[in-house]
mmCIF file of C-alpha atoms in Angstrom:
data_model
loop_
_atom_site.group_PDB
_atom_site.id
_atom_site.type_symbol
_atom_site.label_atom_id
_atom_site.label_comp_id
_atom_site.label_asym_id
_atom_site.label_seq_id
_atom_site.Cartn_x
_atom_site.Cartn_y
_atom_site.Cartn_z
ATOM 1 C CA UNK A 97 -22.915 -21.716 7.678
ATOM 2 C CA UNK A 98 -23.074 -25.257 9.237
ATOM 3 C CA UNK A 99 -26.367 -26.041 10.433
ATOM 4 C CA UNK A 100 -25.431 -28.079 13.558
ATOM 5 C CA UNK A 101 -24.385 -24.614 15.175
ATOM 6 C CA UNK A 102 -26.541 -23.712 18.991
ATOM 7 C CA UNK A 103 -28.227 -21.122 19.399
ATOM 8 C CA UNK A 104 -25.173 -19.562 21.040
ATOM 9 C CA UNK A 105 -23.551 -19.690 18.211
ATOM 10 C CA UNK A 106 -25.450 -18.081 15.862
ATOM 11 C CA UNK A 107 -25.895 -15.228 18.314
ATOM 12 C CA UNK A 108 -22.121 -14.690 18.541
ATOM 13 C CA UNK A 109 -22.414 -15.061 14.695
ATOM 14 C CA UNK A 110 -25.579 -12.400 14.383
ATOM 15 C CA UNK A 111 -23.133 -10.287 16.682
ATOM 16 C CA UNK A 112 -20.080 -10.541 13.974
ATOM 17 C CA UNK A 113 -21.940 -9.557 11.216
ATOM 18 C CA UNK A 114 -23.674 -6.438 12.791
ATOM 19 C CA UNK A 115 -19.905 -5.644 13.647
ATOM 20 C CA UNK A 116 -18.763 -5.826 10.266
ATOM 21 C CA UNK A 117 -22.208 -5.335 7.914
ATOM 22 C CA UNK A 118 -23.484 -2.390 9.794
ATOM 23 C CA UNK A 119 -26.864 -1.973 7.972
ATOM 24 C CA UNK A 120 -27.529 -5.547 7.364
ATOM 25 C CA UNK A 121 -31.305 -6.370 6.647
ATOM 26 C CA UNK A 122 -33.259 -9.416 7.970
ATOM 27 C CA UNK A 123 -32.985 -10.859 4.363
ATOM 28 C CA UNK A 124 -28.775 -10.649 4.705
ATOM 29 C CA UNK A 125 -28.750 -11.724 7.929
ATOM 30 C CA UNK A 126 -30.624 -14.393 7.875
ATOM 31 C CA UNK A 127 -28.151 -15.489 4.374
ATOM 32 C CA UNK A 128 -25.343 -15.468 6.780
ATOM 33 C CA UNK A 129 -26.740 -17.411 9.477
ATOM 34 C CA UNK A 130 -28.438 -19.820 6.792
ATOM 35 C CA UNK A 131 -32.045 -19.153 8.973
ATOM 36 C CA UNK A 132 -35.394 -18.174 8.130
ATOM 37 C CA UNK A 133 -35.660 -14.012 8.505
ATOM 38 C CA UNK A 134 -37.893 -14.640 11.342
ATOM 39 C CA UNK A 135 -34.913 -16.737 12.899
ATOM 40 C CA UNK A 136 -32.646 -14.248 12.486
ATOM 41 C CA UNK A 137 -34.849 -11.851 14.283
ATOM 42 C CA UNK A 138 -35.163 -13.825 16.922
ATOM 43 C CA UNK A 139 -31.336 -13.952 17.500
ATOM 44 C CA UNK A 140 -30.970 -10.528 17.076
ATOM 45 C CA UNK A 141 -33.417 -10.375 20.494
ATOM 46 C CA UNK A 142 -32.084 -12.646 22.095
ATOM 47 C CA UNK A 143 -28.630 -10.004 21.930
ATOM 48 C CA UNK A 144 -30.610 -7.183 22.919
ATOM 49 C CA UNK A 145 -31.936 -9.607 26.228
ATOM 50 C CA UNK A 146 -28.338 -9.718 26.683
ATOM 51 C CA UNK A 147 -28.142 -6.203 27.183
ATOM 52 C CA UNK A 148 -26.133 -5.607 23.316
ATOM 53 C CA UNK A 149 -27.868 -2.390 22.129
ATOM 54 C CA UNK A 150 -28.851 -3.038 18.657
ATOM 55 C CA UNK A 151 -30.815 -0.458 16.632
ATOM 56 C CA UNK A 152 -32.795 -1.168 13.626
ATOM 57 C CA UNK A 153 -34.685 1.047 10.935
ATOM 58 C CA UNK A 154 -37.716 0.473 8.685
ATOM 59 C CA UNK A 155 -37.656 1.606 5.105
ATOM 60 C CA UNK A 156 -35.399 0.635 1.966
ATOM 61 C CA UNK A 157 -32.061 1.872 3.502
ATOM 62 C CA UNK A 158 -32.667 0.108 7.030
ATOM 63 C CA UNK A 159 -31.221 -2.346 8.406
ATOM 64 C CA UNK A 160 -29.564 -3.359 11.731
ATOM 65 C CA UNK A 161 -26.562 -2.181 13.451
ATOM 66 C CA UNK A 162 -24.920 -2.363 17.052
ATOM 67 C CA UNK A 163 -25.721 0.860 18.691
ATOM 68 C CA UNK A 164 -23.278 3.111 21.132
ATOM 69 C CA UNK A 165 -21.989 1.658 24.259
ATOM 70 C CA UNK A 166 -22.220 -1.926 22.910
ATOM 71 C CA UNK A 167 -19.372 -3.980 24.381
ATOM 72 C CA UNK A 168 -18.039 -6.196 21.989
ATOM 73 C CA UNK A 169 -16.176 -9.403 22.556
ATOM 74 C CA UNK A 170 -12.873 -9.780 22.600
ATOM 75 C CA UNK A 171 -11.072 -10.432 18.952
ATOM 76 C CA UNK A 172 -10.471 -14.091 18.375
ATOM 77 C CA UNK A 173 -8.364 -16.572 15.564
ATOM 78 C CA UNK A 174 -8.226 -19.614 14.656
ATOM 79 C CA UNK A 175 -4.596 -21.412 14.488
ATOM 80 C CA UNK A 176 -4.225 -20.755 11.064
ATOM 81 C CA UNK A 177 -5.257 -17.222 11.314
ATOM 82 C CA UNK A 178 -2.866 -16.601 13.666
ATOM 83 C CA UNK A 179 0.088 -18.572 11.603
ATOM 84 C CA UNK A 180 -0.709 -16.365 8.543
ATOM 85 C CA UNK A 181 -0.599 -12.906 10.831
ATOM 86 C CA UNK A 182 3.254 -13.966 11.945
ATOM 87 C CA UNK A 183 3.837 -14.874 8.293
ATOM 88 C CA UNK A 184 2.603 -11.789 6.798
ATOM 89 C CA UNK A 185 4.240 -9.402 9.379
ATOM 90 C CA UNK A 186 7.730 -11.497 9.207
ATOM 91 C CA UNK A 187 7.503 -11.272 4.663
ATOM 92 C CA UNK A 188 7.189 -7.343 5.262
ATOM 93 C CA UNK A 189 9.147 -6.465 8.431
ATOM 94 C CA UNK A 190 11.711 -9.075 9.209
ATOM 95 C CA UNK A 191 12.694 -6.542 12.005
ATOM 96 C CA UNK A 192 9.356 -7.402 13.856
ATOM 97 C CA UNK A 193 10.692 -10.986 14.240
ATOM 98 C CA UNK A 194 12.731 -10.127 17.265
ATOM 99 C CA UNK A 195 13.680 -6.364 17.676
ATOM 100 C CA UNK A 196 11.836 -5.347 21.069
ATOM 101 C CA UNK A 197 12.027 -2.166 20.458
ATOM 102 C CA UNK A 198 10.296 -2.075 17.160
ATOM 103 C CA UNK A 199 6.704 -0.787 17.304
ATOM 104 C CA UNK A 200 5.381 -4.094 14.669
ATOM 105 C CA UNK A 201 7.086 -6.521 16.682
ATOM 106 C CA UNK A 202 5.905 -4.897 20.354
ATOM 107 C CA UNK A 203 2.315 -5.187 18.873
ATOM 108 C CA UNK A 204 2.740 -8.488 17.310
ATOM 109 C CA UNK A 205 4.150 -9.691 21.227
ATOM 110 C CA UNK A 206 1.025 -8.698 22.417
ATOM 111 C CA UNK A 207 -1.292 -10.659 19.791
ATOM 112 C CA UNK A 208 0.475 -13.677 20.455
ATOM 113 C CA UNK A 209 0.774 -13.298 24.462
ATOM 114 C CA UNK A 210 -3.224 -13.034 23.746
ATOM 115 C CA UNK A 211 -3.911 -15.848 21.808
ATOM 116 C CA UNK A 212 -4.942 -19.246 23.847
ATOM 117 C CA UNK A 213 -2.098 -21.710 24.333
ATOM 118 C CA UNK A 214 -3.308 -23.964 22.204
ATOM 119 C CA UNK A 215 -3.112 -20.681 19.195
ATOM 120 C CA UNK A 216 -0.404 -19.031 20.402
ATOM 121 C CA UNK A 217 1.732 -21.995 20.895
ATOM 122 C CA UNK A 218 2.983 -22.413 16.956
ATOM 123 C CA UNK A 219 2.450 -18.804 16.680
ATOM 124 C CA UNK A 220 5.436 -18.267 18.775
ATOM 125 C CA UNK A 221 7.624 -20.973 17.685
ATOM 126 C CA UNK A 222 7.059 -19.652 13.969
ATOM 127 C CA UNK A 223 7.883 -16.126 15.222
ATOM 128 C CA UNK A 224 11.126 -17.314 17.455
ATOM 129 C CA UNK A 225 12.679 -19.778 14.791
ATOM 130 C CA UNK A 226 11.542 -18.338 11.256
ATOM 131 C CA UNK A 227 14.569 -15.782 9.267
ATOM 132 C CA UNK A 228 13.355 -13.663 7.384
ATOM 133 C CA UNK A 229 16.027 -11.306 4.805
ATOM 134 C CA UNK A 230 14.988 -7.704 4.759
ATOM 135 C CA UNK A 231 14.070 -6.448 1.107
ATOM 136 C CA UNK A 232 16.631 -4.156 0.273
ATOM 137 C CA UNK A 233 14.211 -2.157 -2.037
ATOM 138 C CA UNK A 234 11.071 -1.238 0.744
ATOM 139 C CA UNK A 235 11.035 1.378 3.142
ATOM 140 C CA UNK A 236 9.183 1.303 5.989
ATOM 141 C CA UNK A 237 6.949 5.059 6.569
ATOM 142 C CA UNK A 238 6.301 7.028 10.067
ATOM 143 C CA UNK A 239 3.284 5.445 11.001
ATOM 144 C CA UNK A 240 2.124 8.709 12.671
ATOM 145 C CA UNK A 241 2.555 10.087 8.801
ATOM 146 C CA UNK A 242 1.077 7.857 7.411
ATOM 147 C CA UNK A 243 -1.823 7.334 9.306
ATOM 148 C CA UNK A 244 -2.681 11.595 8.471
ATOM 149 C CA UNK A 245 -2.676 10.696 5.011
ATOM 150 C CA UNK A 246 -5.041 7.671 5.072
ATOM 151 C CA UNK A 247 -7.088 10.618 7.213
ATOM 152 C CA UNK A 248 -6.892 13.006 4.916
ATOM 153 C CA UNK A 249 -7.806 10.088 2.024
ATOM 154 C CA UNK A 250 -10.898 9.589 3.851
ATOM 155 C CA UNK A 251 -12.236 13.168 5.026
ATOM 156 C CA UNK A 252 -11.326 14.069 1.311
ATOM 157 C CA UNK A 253 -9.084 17.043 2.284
ATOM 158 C CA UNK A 254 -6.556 18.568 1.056
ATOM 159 C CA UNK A 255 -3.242 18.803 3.073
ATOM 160 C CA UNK A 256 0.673 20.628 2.854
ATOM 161 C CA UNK A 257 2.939 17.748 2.911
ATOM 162 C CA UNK A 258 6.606 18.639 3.080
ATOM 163 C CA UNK A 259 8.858 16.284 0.771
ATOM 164 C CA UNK A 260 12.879 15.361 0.881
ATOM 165 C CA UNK A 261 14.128 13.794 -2.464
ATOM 166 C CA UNK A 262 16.190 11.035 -2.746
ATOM 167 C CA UNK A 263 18.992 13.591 -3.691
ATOM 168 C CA UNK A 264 18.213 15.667 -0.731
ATOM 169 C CA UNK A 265 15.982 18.265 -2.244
ATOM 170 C CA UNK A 266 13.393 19.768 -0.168
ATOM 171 C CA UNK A 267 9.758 21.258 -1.133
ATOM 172 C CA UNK A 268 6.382 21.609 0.536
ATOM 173 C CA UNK A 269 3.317 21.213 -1.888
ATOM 174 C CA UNK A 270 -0.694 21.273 -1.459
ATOM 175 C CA UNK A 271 -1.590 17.982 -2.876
ATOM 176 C CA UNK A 272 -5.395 16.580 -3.164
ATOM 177 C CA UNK A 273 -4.347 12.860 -1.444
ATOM 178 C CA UNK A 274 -6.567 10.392 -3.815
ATOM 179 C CA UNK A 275 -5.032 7.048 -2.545
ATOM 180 C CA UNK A 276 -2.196 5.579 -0.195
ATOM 181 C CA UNK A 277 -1.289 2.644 -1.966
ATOM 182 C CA UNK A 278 1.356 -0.155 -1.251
ATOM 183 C CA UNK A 279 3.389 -1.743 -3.694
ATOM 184 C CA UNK A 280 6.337 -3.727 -3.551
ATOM 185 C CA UNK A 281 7.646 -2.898 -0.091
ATOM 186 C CA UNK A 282 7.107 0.701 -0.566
ATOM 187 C CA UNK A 283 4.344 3.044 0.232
ATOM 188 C CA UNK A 284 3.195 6.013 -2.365
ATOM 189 C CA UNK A 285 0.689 8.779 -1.867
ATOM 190 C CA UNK A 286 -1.093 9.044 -5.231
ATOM 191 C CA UNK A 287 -2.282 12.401 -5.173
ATOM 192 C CA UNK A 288 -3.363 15.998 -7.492
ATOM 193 C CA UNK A 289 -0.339 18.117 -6.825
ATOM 194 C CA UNK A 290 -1.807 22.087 -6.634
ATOM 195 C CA UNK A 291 2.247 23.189 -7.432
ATOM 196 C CA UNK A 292 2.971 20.868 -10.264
ATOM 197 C CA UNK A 293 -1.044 20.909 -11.251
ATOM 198 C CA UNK A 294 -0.826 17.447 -12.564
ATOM 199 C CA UNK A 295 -0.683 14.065 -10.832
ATOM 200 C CA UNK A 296 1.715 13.258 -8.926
ATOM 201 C CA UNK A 297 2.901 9.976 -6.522
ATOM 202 C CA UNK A 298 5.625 10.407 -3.781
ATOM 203 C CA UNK A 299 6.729 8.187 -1.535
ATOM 204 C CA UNK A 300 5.020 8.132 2.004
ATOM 205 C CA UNK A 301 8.866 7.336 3.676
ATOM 206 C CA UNK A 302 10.051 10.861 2.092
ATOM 207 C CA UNK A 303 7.417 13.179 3.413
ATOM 208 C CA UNK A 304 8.473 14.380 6.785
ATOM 209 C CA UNK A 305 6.011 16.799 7.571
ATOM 210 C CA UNK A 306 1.571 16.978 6.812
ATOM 211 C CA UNK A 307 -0.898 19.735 7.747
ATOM 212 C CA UNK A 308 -4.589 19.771 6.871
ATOM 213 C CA UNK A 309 -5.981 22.640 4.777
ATOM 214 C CA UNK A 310 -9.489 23.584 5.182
ATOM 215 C CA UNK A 311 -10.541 23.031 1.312
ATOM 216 C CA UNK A 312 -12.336 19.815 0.426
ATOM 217 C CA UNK A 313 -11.648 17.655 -3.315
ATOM 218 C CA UNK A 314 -13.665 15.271 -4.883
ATOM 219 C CA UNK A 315 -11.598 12.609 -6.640
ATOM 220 C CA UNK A 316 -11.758 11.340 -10.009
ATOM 221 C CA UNK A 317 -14.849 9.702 -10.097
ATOM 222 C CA UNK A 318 -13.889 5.485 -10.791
ATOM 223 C CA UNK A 319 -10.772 5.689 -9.445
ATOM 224 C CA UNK A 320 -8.269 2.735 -9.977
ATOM 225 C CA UNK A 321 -5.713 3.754 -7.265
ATOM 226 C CA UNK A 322 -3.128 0.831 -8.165
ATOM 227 C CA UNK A 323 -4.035 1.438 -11.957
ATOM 228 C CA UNK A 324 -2.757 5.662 -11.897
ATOM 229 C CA UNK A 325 0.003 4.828 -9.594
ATOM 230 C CA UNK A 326 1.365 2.489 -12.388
ATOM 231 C CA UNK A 327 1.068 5.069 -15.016
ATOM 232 C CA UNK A 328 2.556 7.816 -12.619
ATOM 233 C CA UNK A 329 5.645 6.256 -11.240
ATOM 234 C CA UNK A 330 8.226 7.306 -13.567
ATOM 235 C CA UNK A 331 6.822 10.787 -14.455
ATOM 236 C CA UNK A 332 7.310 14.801 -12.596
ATOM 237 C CA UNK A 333 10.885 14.355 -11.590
ATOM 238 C CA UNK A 334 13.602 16.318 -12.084
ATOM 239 C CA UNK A 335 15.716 14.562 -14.755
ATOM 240 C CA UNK A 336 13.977 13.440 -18.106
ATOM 241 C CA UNK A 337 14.987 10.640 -19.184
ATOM 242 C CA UNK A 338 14.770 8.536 -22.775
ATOM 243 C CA UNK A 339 16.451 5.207 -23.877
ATOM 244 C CA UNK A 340 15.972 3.681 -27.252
ATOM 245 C CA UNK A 341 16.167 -0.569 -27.354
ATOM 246 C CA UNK A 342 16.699 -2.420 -30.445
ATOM 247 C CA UNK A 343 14.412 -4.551 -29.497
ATOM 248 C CA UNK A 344 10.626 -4.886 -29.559
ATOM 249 C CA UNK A 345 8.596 -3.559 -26.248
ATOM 250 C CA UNK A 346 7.090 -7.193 -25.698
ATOM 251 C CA UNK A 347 10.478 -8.778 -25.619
ATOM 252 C CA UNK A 348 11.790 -5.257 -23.416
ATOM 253 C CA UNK A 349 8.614 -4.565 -21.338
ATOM 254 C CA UNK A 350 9.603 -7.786 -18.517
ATOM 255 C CA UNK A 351 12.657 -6.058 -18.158
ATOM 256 C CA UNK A 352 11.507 -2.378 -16.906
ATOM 257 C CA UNK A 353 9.812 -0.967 -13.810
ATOM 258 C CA UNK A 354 7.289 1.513 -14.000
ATOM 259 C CA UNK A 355 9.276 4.002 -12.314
ATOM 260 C CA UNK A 356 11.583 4.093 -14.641
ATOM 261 C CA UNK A 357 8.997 5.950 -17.868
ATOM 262 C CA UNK A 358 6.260 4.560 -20.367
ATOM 263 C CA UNK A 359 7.561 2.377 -23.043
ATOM 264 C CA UNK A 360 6.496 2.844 -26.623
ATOM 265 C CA UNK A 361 6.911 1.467 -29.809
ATOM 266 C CA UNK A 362 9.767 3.361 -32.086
ATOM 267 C CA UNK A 363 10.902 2.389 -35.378
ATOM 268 C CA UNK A 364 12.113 -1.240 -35.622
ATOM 269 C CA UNK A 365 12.475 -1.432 -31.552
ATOM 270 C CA UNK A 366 10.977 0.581 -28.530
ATOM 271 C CA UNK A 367 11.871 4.192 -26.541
ATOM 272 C CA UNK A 368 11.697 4.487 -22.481
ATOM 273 C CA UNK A 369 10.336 8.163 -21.921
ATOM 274 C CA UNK A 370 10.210 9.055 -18.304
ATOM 275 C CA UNK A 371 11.845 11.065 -15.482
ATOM 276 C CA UNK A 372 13.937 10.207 -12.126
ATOM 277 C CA UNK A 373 15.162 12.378 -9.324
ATOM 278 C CA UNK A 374 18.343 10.062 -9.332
ATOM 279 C CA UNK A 375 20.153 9.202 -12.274
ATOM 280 C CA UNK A 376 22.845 7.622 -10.848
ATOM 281 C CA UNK A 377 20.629 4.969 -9.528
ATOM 282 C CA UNK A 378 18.840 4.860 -12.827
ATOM 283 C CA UNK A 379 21.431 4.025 -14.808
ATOM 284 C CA UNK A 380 23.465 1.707 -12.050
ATOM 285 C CA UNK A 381 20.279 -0.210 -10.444
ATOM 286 C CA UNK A 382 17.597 -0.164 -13.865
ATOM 287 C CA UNK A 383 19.866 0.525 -16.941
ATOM 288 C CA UNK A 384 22.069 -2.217 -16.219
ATOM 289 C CA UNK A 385 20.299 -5.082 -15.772
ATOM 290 C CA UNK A 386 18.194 -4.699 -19.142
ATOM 291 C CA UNK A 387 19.695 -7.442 -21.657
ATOM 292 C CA UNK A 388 19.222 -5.218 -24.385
ATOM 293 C CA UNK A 389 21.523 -3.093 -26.435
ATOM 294 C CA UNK A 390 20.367 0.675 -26.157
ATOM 295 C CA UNK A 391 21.062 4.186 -26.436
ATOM 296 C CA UNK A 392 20.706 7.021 -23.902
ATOM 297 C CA UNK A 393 19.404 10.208 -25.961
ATOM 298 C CA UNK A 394 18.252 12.208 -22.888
ATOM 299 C CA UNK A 395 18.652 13.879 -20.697
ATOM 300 C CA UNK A 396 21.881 14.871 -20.209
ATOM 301 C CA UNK A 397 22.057 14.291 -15.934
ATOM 302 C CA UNK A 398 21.265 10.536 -17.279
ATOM 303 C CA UNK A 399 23.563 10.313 -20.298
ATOM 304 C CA UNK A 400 26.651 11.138 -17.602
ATOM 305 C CA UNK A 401 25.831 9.015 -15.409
ATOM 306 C CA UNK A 402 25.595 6.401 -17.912
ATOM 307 C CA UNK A 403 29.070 7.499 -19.183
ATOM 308 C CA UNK A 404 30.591 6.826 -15.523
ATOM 309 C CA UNK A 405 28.720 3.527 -15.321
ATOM 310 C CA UNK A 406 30.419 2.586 -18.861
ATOM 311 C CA UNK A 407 33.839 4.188 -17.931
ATOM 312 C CA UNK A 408 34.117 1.680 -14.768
ATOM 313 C CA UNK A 409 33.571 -1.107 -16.413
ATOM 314 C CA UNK A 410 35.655 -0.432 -19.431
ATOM 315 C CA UNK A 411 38.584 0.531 -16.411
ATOM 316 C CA UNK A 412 37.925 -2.966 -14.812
ATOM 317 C CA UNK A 413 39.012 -4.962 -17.974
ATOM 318 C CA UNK A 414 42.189 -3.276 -18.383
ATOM 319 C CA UNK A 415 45.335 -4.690 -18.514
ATOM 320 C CA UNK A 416 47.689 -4.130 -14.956
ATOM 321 C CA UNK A 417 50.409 -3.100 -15.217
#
């Protein structure tokens, strides 16, 4: 921390880091505000002469914290702050750029009507003359959804969700919800599945319906959320799948996404063991952009729609009559 700051500066700082650290000890806080510990006490006074209620406790697990009823000031950012909020809300909801109706863009209105002219200003102009091209592959969740399964994440219980397939197939499940995790544009609930009893990860966009259960779950303990997910993606559909490459998994592995199975080693080339819900898609959207020569041993759902993929082309490079 610069150590030109006032004295009203640090205390706005000592403030910010009792927001954020709650807990903090002398020792921490006085790190952050680059004092002495008996500096940093004194700051944390002179908030508490300002009428901030801040509580402290002795012992090894005390610390500082703002107490109830402290009124806390108003959230702030810097130019570039604000530039990178536009940026990041225009790279995953082009919508929000200048759809008044949609809930992003509504709140992002208000940020910027918030900021100080001399913030706001480029904010705007970023907002009002930036494109941004929708990614055909996300899918944007009910927030109200989602925001029962982050709750449900937290509290650590276990809830009915009610799913819709990409094929139209409808279930309802108790899962244990580990993780909501983001990737790519899309949002998947990673999550112990009670009517499968295995791990499962669905995506947040196709569950239309969650209710809490009173039972509690501890999950796995060291927990990679992004790590599972990975391994999960392509696995509990309906359809298995399996496609053979002559060609080694380093030279395939670029070329497939982990929805699409686990790729192995097999023989002189590689197999793609997995499962989809949509074959169609699998071998139209996945299948056909691999630059490999393959063959489609399983299951049968996927080895048709392979065979109408392959009897398309073959009918576009016939002669007319």
């Amino acid at each position: 921390m610069p150590t030109d700051l006032s004295p009203t500066a640090r205390a706005l700082r000592t403030m910010e880091v009792l927001q954020s650290r709650p807990g903090v000890t002398a020792g921490e806080l006085a790190a952050c505000l680059g004092v002495t510990e008996r500096a940093a006490r004194r700051y944390v006074g002179i908030l508490r002469e300002a009428g901030i209620p801040v509580e402290s406790a002795r012992g090894p697990y005390g610390g500082y914290r703002l107490g109830r009823g402290a009124r806390l000031p108003p959230v702030t950012f810097t130019e570039l702050e604000a530039l990178g909020l536009v940026m990041a809300v225009l790279d995953g909801l082009p919508a929000a750029a200048d759809d008044a109706d949609d809930l992003v863009g509504s709140a992002l209105s208000k940020v910027i009507r918030a900021l100080p002219e001399s913030v706001g200003r480029q904010a705007a102009a970023l907002r009002e003359h930036a494109s941004a091209a929708p990614d055909r592959s996300s899918a944007r969740p009910d927030p109200s959804i989602t925001g029962e399964l982050v709750a449900a994440v937290a509290g650590r219980s276990r809830v009915l969700i009610a799913y819709r397939s990409e094929i139209g197939n409808e279930w309802e499940s108790e899962v244990d919800p580990w993780a909501v995790v983001v990737r790519h544009g899309r949002w998947y609930l990673l999550c112990h599945s009670h009517r499968a009893d295995a791990i499962r990860t669905y995506r947040v966009d196709r569950i239309h319906a969650v209710r809490r259960r009173a039972h509690r779950f501890e999950p796995p303990a060291d927990l990679d959320p992004v790590a599972v997910l990975e391994e999960n993606l392509g696995t509990g559909w309906e359809f298995p799948t399996r496609v053979v490459f002559r060609a080694s998994p380093a030279e395939v592995a670029p070329w497939i996404r982990p929805p699409m199975g686990r790729l192995e080693p097999w023989e002189d080339g590689c197999v793609l063991v997995g499962s989809t819900s949509n074959p169609a898609m699998y071998a139209q959207e996945w299948l056909s952009n691999v630059p490999f020569a393959f063959r489609v041993e399983g299951g049968p759902e996927l080895r048709a729609a392979v065979a109408t993929v392959a009897s398309r082309f073959a009918a576009a490079l016939e002669d007319q009559p």
